[in-house]
mmCIF file of C-alpha atoms in Angstrom:
data_model
loop_
_atom_site.group_PDB
_atom_site.id
_atom_site.type_symbol
_atom_site.label_atom_id
_atom_site.label_comp_id
_atom_site.label_asym_id
_atom_site.label_seq_id
_atom_site.Cartn_x
_atom_site.Cartn_y
_atom_site.Cartn_z
ATOM 1 C CA UNK A 1 129.643 63.498 148.477
ATOM 2 C CA UNK A 2 131.013 61.861 145.767
ATOM 3 C CA UNK A 3 134.478 62.699 144.710
ATOM 4 C CA UNK A 4 135.980 61.501 141.270
ATOM 5 C CA UNK A 5 138.841 62.354 138.745
ATOM 6 C CA UNK A 6 138.097 62.615 135.087
ATOM 7 C CA UNK A 7 140.193 63.075 131.574
ATOM 8 C CA UNK A 8 142.891 61.534 129.984
ATOM 9 C CA UNK A 9 145.193 59.331 131.713
ATOM 10 C CA UNK A 10 148.102 61.384 133.444
ATOM 11 C CA UNK A 11 146.015 64.548 133.180
ATOM 12 C CA UNK A 12 142.810 63.673 135.335
ATOM 13 C CA UNK A 13 140.956 66.707 136.834
ATOM 14 C CA UNK A 14 139.203 66.689 140.300
ATOM 15 C CA UNK A 15 135.574 66.552 140.018
ATOM 16 C CA UNK A 16 132.127 65.789 142.035
ATOM 17 C CA UNK A 17 129.296 63.887 140.956
ATOM 18 C CA UNK A 18 126.161 65.985 141.774
ATOM 19 C CA UNK A 19 122.477 64.434 142.479
ATOM 20 C CA UNK A 20 121.643 64.319 138.992
ATOM 21 C CA UNK A 21 124.625 62.337 138.378
ATOM 22 C CA UNK A 22 126.579 64.849 136.226
ATOM 23 C CA UNK A 23 130.225 65.633 136.782
ATOM 24 C CA UNK A 24 130.995 68.988 138.152
ATOM 25 C CA UNK A 25 134.525 70.397 137.688
ATOM 26 C CA UNK A 26 136.496 71.208 140.836
ATOM 27 C CA UNK A 27 139.651 72.515 139.541
ATOM 28 C CA UNK A 28 139.215 76.184 140.909
ATOM 29 C CA UNK A 29 138.453 74.624 144.182
ATOM 30 C CA UNK A 30 141.241 71.960 144.787
ATOM 31 C CA UNK A 31 144.413 70.983 142.841
ATOM 32 C CA UNK A 32 143.539 67.157 142.986
ATOM 33 C CA UNK A 33 141.549 64.482 144.715
ATOM 34 C CA UNK A 34 144.745 63.586 146.816
ATOM 35 C CA UNK A 35 146.837 64.142 149.744
ATOM 36 C CA UNK A 36 146.028 66.798 151.818
ATOM 37 C CA UNK A 37 142.903 67.656 149.880
ATOM 38 C CA UNK A 38 141.367 64.645 151.750
ATOM 39 C CA UNK A 39 141.774 66.039 155.236
ATOM 40 C CA UNK A 40 138.527 66.335 157.242
ATOM 41 C CA UNK A 41 138.626 70.320 156.962
ATOM 42 C CA UNK A 42 139.167 70.444 153.141
ATOM 43 C CA UNK A 43 136.338 67.800 152.728
ATOM 44 C CA UNK A 44 134.235 69.889 154.790
ATOM 45 C CA UNK A 45 134.915 72.988 152.732
ATOM 46 C CA UNK A 46 133.787 71.157 149.589
ATOM 47 C CA UNK A 47 130.800 69.639 151.072
ATOM 48 C CA UNK A 48 129.704 73.230 151.915
ATOM 49 C CA UNK A 49 129.706 74.161 147.975
ATOM 50 C CA UNK A 50 126.576 74.180 146.075
ATOM 51 C CA UNK A 51 127.134 71.636 143.432
ATOM 52 C CA UNK A 52 125.078 73.858 140.829
ATOM 53 C CA UNK A 53 127.523 76.464 141.286
ATOM 54 C CA UNK A 54 130.272 74.530 139.839
ATOM 55 C CA UNK A 55 130.923 74.168 136.043
ATOM 56 C CA UNK A 56 129.592 71.243 134.420
ATOM 57 C CA UNK A 57 131.442 69.104 132.320
ATOM 58 C CA UNK A 58 130.051 67.981 129.071
ATOM 59 C CA UNK A 59 129.895 64.624 127.667
ATOM 60 C CA UNK A 60 131.054 61.148 129.072
ATOM 61 C CA UNK A 61 134.658 61.692 129.743
ATOM 62 C CA UNK A 62 137.070 59.100 130.889
ATOM 63 C CA UNK A 63 136.669 58.582 134.555
ATOM 64 C CA UNK A 64 140.133 58.086 136.310
ATOM 65 C CA UNK A 65 141.020 56.570 139.659
ATOM 66 C CA UNK A 66 139.395 58.326 142.246
ATOM 67 C CA UNK A 67 142.364 59.028 144.454
ATOM 68 C CA UNK A 68 145.667 60.743 142.888
ATOM 69 C CA UNK A 69 149.259 60.667 143.921
ATOM 70 C CA UNK A 70 148.709 57.517 146.143
ATOM 71 C CA UNK A 71 151.449 57.119 148.506
ATOM 72 C CA UNK A 72 150.690 53.663 149.963
ATOM 73 C CA UNK A 73 148.271 50.879 148.313
ATOM 74 C CA UNK A 74 147.821 48.424 151.289
ATOM 75 C CA UNK A 75 146.012 45.372 150.915
ATOM 76 C CA UNK A 76 144.687 42.779 153.375
ATOM 77 C CA UNK A 77 144.741 39.105 152.651
ATOM 78 C CA UNK A 78 142.155 36.339 153.469
ATOM 79 C CA UNK A 79 139.877 38.921 155.390
ATOM 80 C CA UNK A 80 136.700 36.800 154.702
ATOM 81 C CA UNK A 81 136.413 33.362 156.611
ATOM 82 C CA UNK A 82 134.636 31.699 153.574
ATOM 83 C CA UNK A 83 137.323 33.083 151.043
ATOM 84 C CA UNK A 84 140.200 31.697 153.515
ATOM 85 C CA UNK A 85 138.414 28.221 153.358
ATOM 86 C CA UNK A 86 138.053 28.332 149.548
ATOM 87 C CA UNK A 87 141.757 28.997 148.970
ATOM 88 C CA UNK A 88 142.531 26.276 151.440
ATOM 89 C CA UNK A 89 144.256 28.373 153.869
ATOM 90 C CA UNK A 90 143.651 28.881 157.354
ATOM 91 C CA UNK A 91 141.944 31.858 159.006
ATOM 92 C CA UNK A 92 144.567 34.402 160.085
ATOM 93 C CA UNK A 93 145.020 35.173 163.756
ATOM 94 C CA UNK A 94 146.452 38.736 162.447
ATOM 95 C CA UNK A 95 145.941 40.703 158.989
ATOM 96 C CA UNK A 96 147.914 39.530 156.450
ATOM 97 C CA UNK A 97 149.426 42.667 154.794
ATOM 98 C CA UNK A 98 150.628 43.181 151.331
ATOM 99 C CA UNK A 99 151.256 45.903 148.844
ATOM 100 C CA UNK A 100 149.959 46.777 145.184
ATOM 101 C CA UNK A 101 152.737 48.816 143.569
ATOM 102 C CA UNK A 102 151.045 52.436 142.645
ATOM 103 C CA UNK A 103 152.099 51.722 138.987
ATOM 104 C CA UNK A 104 149.143 49.060 139.316
ATOM 105 C CA UNK A 105 146.539 51.696 139.772
ATOM 106 C CA UNK A 106 144.250 52.363 136.900
ATOM 107 C CA UNK A 107 140.517 53.797 136.334
ATOM 108 C CA UNK A 108 137.504 51.861 137.188
ATOM 109 C CA UNK A 109 136.706 51.022 133.551
ATOM 110 C CA UNK A 110 140.296 51.111 131.901
ATOM 111 C CA UNK A 111 141.287 47.784 130.403
ATOM 112 C CA UNK A 112 143.034 45.356 132.431
ATOM 113 C CA UNK A 113 146.006 43.574 130.817
ATOM 114 C CA UNK A 114 146.707 39.851 131.227
ATOM 115 C CA UNK A 115 150.380 39.529 131.749
ATOM 116 C CA UNK A 116 152.714 37.907 129.136
ATOM 117 C CA UNK A 117 152.571 34.310 129.688
ATOM 118 C CA UNK A 118 149.938 34.447 132.126
ATOM 119 C CA UNK A 119 147.346 31.852 132.441
ATOM 120 C CA UNK A 120 146.084 32.323 136.030
ATOM 121 C CA UNK A 121 144.916 36.020 136.357
ATOM 122 C CA UNK A 122 142.234 36.215 138.701
ATOM 123 C CA UNK A 123 139.700 38.901 140.025
ATOM 124 C CA UNK A 124 138.935 40.212 143.590
ATOM 125 C CA UNK A 125 136.291 42.881 144.374
ATOM 126 C CA UNK A 126 137.228 44.564 147.503
ATOM 127 C CA UNK A 127 136.106 47.616 149.599
ATOM 128 C CA UNK A 128 138.610 50.365 149.708
ATOM 129 C CA UNK A 129 139.289 52.767 152.527
ATOM 130 C CA UNK A 130 140.975 56.142 151.755
ATOM 131 C CA UNK A 131 142.687 57.822 154.779
ATOM 132 C CA UNK A 132 142.036 61.459 155.215
ATOM 133 C CA UNK A 133 143.892 62.125 158.478
ATOM 134 C CA UNK A 134 147.111 60.617 158.939
ATOM 135 C CA UNK A 135 148.668 59.217 162.232
ATOM 136 C CA UNK A 136 150.426 56.565 164.024
ATOM 137 C CA UNK A 137 149.512 54.442 166.681
ATOM 138 C CA UNK A 138 145.768 55.269 166.114
ATOM 139 C CA UNK A 139 143.361 54.057 168.666
ATOM 140 C CA UNK A 140 140.601 51.596 167.198
ATOM 141 C CA UNK A 141 137.951 53.675 168.953
ATOM 142 C CA UNK A 142 138.510 56.639 166.904
ATOM 143 C CA UNK A 143 139.828 55.005 163.933
ATOM 144 C CA UNK A 144 137.139 55.889 161.724
ATOM 145 C CA UNK A 145 137.756 59.498 162.170
ATOM 146 C CA UNK A 146 140.975 59.147 159.913
ATOM 147 C CA UNK A 147 138.802 58.018 156.939
ATOM 148 C CA UNK A 148 138.156 60.313 154.006
ATOM 149 C CA UNK A 149 135.945 57.626 152.349
ATOM 150 C CA UNK A 150 135.227 54.501 150.378
ATOM 151 C CA UNK A 151 135.827 53.291 147.300
ATOM 152 C CA UNK A 152 135.194 50.030 144.861
ATOM 153 C CA UNK A 153 138.610 48.236 144.302
ATOM 154 C CA UNK A 154 139.471 45.112 141.859
ATOM 155 C CA UNK A 155 142.521 43.672 143.390
ATOM 156 C CA UNK A 156 143.522 41.932 140.105
ATOM 157 C CA UNK A 157 145.679 39.079 140.859
ATOM 158 C CA UNK A 158 148.075 36.778 139.080
ATOM 159 C CA UNK A 159 148.054 33.584 141.006
ATOM 160 C CA UNK A 160 150.824 31.802 139.583
ATOM 161 C CA UNK A 161 153.253 34.699 140.514
ATOM 162 C CA UNK A 162 151.583 35.266 143.945
ATOM 163 C CA UNK A 163 151.982 31.708 144.858
ATOM 164 C CA UNK A 164 153.975 29.737 143.008
ATOM 165 C CA UNK A 165 157.191 31.827 142.169
ATOM 166 C CA UNK A 166 158.632 32.009 145.576
ATOM 167 C CA UNK A 167 158.903 35.194 147.679
ATOM 168 C CA UNK A 168 156.051 37.425 148.578
ATOM 169 C CA UNK A 169 152.245 38.064 147.405
ATOM 170 C CA UNK A 170 153.482 41.298 146.048
ATOM 171 C CA UNK A 171 154.809 40.127 142.899
ATOM 172 C CA UNK A 172 151.374 38.654 141.889
ATOM 173 C CA UNK A 173 149.392 41.682 142.818
ATOM 174 C CA UNK A 174 151.280 44.570 141.162
ATOM 175 C CA UNK A 175 151.186 44.238 137.602
ATOM 176 C CA UNK A 176 150.366 47.135 135.661
ATOM 177 C CA UNK A 177 146.439 47.703 135.504
ATOM 178 C CA UNK A 178 146.110 45.205 138.276
ATOM 179 C CA UNK A 179 144.514 48.059 140.646
ATOM 180 C CA UNK A 180 141.315 49.610 139.264
ATOM 181 C CA UNK A 181 140.168 52.109 142.000
ATOM 182 C CA UNK A 182 136.717 53.954 141.557
ATOM 183 C CA UNK A 183 134.698 55.182 140.257
ATOM 184 C CA UNK A 184 133.721 57.765 143.123
ATOM 185 C CA UNK A 185 135.430 58.187 146.353
ATOM 186 C CA UNK A 186 132.264 58.267 148.661
ATOM 187 C CA UNK A 187 132.940 60.503 151.583
ATOM 188 C CA UNK A 188 132.522 58.922 155.055
ATOM 189 C CA UNK A 189 129.415 60.560 156.079
ATOM 190 C CA UNK A 190 127.519 59.032 153.280
ATOM 191 C CA UNK A 191 128.213 55.675 154.392
ATOM 192 C CA UNK A 192 126.809 54.887 158.034
ATOM 193 C CA UNK A 193 127.928 51.426 158.362
ATOM 194 C CA UNK A 194 130.889 50.270 155.951
ATOM 195 C CA UNK A 195 130.382 46.718 157.264
ATOM 196 C CA UNK A 196 127.125 46.292 156.041
ATOM 197 C CA UNK A 197 127.599 46.690 152.102
ATOM 198 C CA UNK A 198 126.907 44.073 149.491
ATOM 199 C CA UNK A 199 129.921 43.719 146.807
ATOM 200 C CA UNK A 200 129.657 41.386 143.890
ATOM 201 C CA UNK A 201 131.453 40.578 140.470
ATOM 202 C CA UNK A 202 130.573 39.240 137.315
ATOM 203 C CA UNK A 203 132.933 37.915 134.274
ATOM 204 C CA UNK A 204 131.096 37.939 131.080
ATOM 205 C CA UNK A 205 127.691 38.422 132.821
ATOM 206 C CA UNK A 206 128.216 35.272 134.777
ATOM 207 C CA UNK A 207 127.936 36.317 138.948
ATOM 208 C CA UNK A 208 131.141 34.829 140.791
ATOM 209 C CA UNK A 209 131.269 36.920 143.914
ATOM 210 C CA UNK A 210 128.304 37.911 145.952
ATOM 211 C CA UNK A 211 129.270 38.831 149.604
ATOM 212 C CA UNK A 212 128.593 41.370 152.105
ATOM 213 C CA UNK A 213 131.370 43.496 154.321
ATOM 214 C CA UNK A 214 129.412 42.031 157.516
ATOM 215 C CA UNK A 215 131.713 38.880 157.244
ATOM 216 C CA UNK A 216 134.969 40.610 157.329
ATOM 217 C CA UNK A 217 137.194 38.734 159.848
ATOM 218 C CA UNK A 218 139.142 42.409 160.557
ATOM 219 C CA UNK A 219 136.875 45.226 160.728
ATOM 220 C CA UNK A 220 137.981 48.698 159.340
ATOM 221 C CA UNK A 221 138.761 50.159 162.672
ATOM 222 C CA UNK A 222 140.856 47.061 163.676
ATOM 223 C CA UNK A 223 142.769 47.491 160.409
ATOM 224 C CA UNK A 224 143.610 51.076 160.770
ATOM 225 C CA UNK A 225 144.936 50.503 164.288
ATOM 226 C CA UNK A 226 147.044 47.726 163.198
ATOM 227 C CA UNK A 227 148.192 49.167 160.278
ATOM 228 C CA UNK A 228 149.328 52.292 162.196
ATOM 229 C CA UNK A 229 151.444 50.382 164.471
ATOM 230 C CA UNK A 230 153.438 49.101 161.608
ATOM 231 C CA UNK A 231 153.852 52.387 159.567
ATOM 232 C CA UNK A 232 152.285 55.991 159.588
ATOM 233 C CA UNK A 233 149.254 56.395 157.684
ATOM 234 C CA UNK A 234 149.075 59.557 155.516
ATOM 235 C CA UNK A 235 146.398 61.191 153.845
ATOM 236 C CA UNK A 236 145.384 59.782 150.445
ATOM 237 C CA UNK A 237 146.685 56.152 151.283
ATOM 238 C CA UNK A 238 144.533 53.622 150.156
ATOM 239 C CA UNK A 239 143.614 50.505 151.927
ATOM 240 C CA UNK A 240 142.323 47.350 150.090
ATOM 241 C CA UNK A 241 140.074 45.256 152.869
ATOM 242 C CA UNK A 242 140.017 41.748 151.355
ATOM 243 C CA UNK A 243 137.391 39.650 149.316
ATOM 244 C CA UNK A 244 134.705 37.651 149.720
ATOM 245 C CA UNK A 245 134.457 34.231 148.066
ATOM 246 C CA UNK A 246 133.882 33.469 144.431
ATOM 247 C CA UNK A 247 137.237 34.196 142.900
ATOM 248 C CA UNK A 248 138.465 32.090 140.186
ATOM 249 C CA UNK A 249 141.169 30.212 141.929
ATOM 250 C CA UNK A 250 138.588 28.924 144.178
ATOM 251 C CA UNK A 251 136.169 27.452 141.686
ATOM 252 C CA UNK A 252 135.747 23.673 141.792
ATOM 253 C CA UNK A 253 136.451 21.223 140.451
ATOM 254 C CA UNK A 254 138.472 23.320 138.045
ATOM 255 C CA UNK A 255 139.605 26.580 138.749
ATOM 256 C CA UNK A 256 138.494 29.552 136.140
ATOM 257 C CA UNK A 257 140.824 32.414 135.186
ATOM 258 C CA UNK A 258 140.757 35.337 132.907
ATOM 259 C CA UNK A 259 141.446 35.190 129.176
ATOM 260 C CA UNK A 260 141.816 38.467 126.770
ATOM 261 C CA UNK A 261 138.530 39.718 125.438
ATOM 262 C CA UNK A 262 136.543 39.144 128.741
ATOM 263 C CA UNK A 263 134.251 41.584 130.587
ATOM 264 C CA UNK A 264 134.364 42.007 134.340
ATOM 265 C CA UNK A 265 131.667 44.198 135.958
ATOM 266 C CA UNK A 266 131.664 44.714 139.807
ATOM 267 C CA UNK A 267 130.375 46.876 142.290
ATOM 268 C CA UNK A 268 129.513 47.693 146.026
ATOM 269 C CA UNK A 269 126.329 48.952 147.474
ATOM 270 C CA UNK A 270 126.212 52.755 147.102
ATOM 271 C CA UNK A 271 129.765 53.046 146.059
ATOM 272 C CA UNK A 272 129.298 52.528 142.586
ATOM 273 C CA UNK A 273 130.394 49.914 139.741
ATOM 274 C CA UNK A 274 133.503 49.239 137.599
ATOM 275 C CA UNK A 275 133.530 47.651 134.257
ATOM 276 C CA UNK A 276 136.944 46.315 132.474
ATOM 277 C CA UNK A 277 137.879 44.303 129.631
ATOM 278 C CA UNK A 278 140.515 42.257 129.660
ATOM 279 C CA UNK A 279 143.460 42.841 126.997
ATOM 280 C CA UNK A 280 146.712 40.750 126.251
ATOM 281 C CA UNK A 281 149.647 42.878 127.558
ATOM 282 C CA UNK A 282 151.770 44.143 124.617
#
């Protein structure tokens, strides 16, 4: 099942993508693709519906972030060994955790704003994991039972603010529009092995990232178990699991960063694609 949110910013409606790629409205079934609506029993009820019985959405509406009312947007750093190498950093012995502010969340095809004064805005295609069943001290053996589904995330990053301005990585990760999510939340039953997914990113048609989740250092059950020791995980929390090599910062001999007027395209096998145009922040 592919769940989505469509409509104007701040007024998105819940929807479902049918087998013909058309949007079906879910507003009579669920208030939003968010929070407790992502619990296993609620998803099972949605899965039991006949998509043909749901109202067909006309036209080509804007696609919003596939999860609403996100409580925590948790990110994992340096979770691909080859990306750690290109960044000149040691492979971590434990997951590196940082956060993106929820004000960074935007739709998968919304514009990405280059912050004022920035010359080091970068891209990162990542597999997103959405929590459906909350918990603390979750056992790794049953951690995947807590997953509602998966999505595409672009962990846009301003490297100067991340690495050169003191403090934690959060500063460079949380600018407005730095968290495109979607287009779909693909439920767990449709992703038999989340550790065998190709993921890629292009800028202006040039492919920079071309990796596979099989090379994750810390796999999804490990991450969920580890995070649940640090904090309670709640329905609708989003975990961005790290990026493969090919980020602009790692390009040799000269790093490449984003400028206004460029187009990013990125996707993950079975989870859909995103497309963003970069613009200068007002």
